[in-house]
mmCIF file of N, CA and C in Angstrom:
data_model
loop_
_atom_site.group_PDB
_atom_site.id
_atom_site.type_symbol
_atom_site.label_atom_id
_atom_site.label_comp_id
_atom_site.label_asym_id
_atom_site.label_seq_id
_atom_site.Cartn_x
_atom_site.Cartn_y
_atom_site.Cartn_z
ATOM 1 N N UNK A 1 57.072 24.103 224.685
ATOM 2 C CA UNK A 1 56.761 25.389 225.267
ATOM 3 C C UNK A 1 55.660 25.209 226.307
ATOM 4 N N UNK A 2 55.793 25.450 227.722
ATOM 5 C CA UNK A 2 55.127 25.407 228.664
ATOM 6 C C UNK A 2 53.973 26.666 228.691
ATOM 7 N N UNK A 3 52.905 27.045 229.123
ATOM 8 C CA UNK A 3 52.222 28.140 229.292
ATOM 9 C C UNK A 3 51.366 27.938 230.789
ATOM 10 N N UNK A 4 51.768 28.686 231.596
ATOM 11 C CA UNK A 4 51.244 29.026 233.021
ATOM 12 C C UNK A 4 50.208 30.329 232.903
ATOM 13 N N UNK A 5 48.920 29.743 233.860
ATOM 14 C CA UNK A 5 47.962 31.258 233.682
ATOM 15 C C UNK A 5 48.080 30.839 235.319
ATOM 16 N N UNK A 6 48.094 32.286 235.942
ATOM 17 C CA UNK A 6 47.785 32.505 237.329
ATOM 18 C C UNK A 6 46.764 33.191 237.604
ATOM 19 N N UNK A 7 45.657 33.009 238.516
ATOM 20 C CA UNK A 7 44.656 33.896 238.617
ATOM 21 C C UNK A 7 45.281 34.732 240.106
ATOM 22 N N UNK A 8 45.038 35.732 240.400
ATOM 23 C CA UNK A 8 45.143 37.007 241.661
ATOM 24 C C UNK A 8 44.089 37.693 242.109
ATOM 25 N N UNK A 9 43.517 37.274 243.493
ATOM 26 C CA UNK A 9 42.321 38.778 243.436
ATOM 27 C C UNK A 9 43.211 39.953 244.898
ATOM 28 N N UNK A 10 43.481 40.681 244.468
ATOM 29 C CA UNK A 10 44.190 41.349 245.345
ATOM 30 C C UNK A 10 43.338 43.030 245.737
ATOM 31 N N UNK A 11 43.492 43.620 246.979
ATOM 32 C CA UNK A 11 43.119 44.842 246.943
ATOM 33 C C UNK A 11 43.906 46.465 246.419
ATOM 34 N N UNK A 12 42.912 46.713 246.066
ATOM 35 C CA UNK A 12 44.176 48.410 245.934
ATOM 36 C C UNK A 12 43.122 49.492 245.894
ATOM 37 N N UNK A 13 43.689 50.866 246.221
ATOM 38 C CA UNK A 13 42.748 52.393 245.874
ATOM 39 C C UNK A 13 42.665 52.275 244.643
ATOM 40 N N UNK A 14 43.319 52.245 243.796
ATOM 41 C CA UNK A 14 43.445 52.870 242.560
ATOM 42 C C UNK A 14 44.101 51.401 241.358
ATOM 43 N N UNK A 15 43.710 51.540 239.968
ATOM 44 C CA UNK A 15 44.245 50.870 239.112
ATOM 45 C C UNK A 15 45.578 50.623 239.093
ATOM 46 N N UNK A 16 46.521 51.341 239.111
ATOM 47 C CA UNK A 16 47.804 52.118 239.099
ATOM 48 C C UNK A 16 48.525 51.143 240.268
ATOM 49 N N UNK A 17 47.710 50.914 241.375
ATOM 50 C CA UNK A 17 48.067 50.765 242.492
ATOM 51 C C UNK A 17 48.201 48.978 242.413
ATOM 52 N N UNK A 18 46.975 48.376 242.131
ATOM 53 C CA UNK A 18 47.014 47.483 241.379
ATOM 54 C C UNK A 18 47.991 46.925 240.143
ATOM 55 N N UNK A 19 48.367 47.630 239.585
ATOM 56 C CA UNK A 19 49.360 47.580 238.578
ATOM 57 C C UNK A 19 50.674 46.776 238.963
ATOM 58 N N UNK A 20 50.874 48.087 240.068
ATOM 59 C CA UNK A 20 52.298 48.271 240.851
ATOM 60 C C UNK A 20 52.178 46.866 241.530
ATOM 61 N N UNK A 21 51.092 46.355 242.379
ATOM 62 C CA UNK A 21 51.391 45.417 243.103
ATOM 63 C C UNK A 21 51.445 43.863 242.179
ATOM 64 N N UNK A 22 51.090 44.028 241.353
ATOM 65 C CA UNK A 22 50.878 42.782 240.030
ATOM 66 C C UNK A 22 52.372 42.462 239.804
ATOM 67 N N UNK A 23 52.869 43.921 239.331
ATOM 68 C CA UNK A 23 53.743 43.852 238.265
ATOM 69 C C UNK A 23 55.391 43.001 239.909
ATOM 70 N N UNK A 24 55.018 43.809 240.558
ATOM 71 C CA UNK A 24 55.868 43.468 242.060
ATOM 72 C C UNK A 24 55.971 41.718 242.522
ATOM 73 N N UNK A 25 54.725 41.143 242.395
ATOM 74 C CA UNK A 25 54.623 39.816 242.519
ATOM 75 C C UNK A 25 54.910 39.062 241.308
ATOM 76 N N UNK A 26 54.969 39.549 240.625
ATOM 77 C CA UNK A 26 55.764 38.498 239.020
ATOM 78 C C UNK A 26 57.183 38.986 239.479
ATOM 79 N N UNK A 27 57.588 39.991 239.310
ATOM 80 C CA UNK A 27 59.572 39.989 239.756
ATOM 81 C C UNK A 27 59.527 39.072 240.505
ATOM 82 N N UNK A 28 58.878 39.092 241.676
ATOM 83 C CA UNK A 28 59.360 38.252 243.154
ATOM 84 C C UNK A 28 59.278 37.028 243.207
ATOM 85 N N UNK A 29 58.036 36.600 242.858
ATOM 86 C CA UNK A 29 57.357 35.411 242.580
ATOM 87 C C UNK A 29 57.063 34.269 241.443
ATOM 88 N N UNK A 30 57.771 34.673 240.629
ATOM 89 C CA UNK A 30 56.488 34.255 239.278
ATOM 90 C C UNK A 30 57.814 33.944 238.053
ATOM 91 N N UNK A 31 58.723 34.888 237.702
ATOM 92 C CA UNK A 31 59.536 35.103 236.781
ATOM 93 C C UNK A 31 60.911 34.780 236.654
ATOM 94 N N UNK A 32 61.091 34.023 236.329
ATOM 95 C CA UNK A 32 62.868 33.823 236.127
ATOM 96 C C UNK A 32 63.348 34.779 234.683
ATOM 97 N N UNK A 33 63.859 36.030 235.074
ATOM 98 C CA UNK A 33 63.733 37.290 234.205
ATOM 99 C C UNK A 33 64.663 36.989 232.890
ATOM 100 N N UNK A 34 65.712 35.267 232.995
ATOM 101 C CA UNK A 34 66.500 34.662 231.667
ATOM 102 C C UNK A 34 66.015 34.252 230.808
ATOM 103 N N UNK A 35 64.651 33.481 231.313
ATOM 104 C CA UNK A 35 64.162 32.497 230.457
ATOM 105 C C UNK A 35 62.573 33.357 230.445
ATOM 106 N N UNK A 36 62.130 33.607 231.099
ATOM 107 C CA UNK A 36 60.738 34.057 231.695
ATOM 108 C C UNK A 36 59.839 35.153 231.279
ATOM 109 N N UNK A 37 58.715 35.209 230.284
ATOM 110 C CA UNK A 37 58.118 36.148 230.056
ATOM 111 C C UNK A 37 56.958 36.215 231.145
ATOM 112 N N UNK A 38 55.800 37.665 231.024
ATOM 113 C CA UNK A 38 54.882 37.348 231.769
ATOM 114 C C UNK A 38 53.718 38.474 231.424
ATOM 115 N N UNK A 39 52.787 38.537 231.237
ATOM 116 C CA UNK A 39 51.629 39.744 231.221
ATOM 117 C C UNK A 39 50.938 39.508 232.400
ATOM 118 N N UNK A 40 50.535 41.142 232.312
ATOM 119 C CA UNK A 40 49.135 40.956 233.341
ATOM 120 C C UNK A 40 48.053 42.249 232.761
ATOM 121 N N UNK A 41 46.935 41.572 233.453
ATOM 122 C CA UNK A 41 45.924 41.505 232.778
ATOM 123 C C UNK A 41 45.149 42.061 233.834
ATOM 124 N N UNK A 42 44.721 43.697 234.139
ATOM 125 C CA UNK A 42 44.034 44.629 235.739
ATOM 126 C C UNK A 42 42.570 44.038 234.997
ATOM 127 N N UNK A 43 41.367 43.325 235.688
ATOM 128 C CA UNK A 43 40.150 43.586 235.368
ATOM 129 C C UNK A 43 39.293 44.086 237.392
ATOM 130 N N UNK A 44 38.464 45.262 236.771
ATOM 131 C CA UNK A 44 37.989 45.805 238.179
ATOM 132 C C UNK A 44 36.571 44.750 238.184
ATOM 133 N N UNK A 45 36.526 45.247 239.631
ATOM 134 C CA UNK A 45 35.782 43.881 240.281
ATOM 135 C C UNK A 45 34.504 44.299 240.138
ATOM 136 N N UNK A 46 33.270 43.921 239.566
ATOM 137 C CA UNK A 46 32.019 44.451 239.977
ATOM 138 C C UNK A 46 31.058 44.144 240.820
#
């Protein structure tokens, strides 16, 4: 069993917004949706 951590610092208005763009780059990028699980994990920046 393999385990991949990716780190992301990306911008957004809102959490939500952030979410959306997370969850958008694992479909696209990240996930082979047969074999492929994935979480993500919003922490705000201080």
């Amino acid at each position: 069993n393999v385990s991949k951590v990716y780190g992301v610092v990306l911008e957004a208005e809102s959490r939500r917004e952030a979410e959306t763009k997370a969850e958008e780059m694992c479909k696209r990028l990240l996930a082979n949706p047969t074999k492929d699980n994935y979480a993500i994990v919003i922490e705000e920046e201080k």
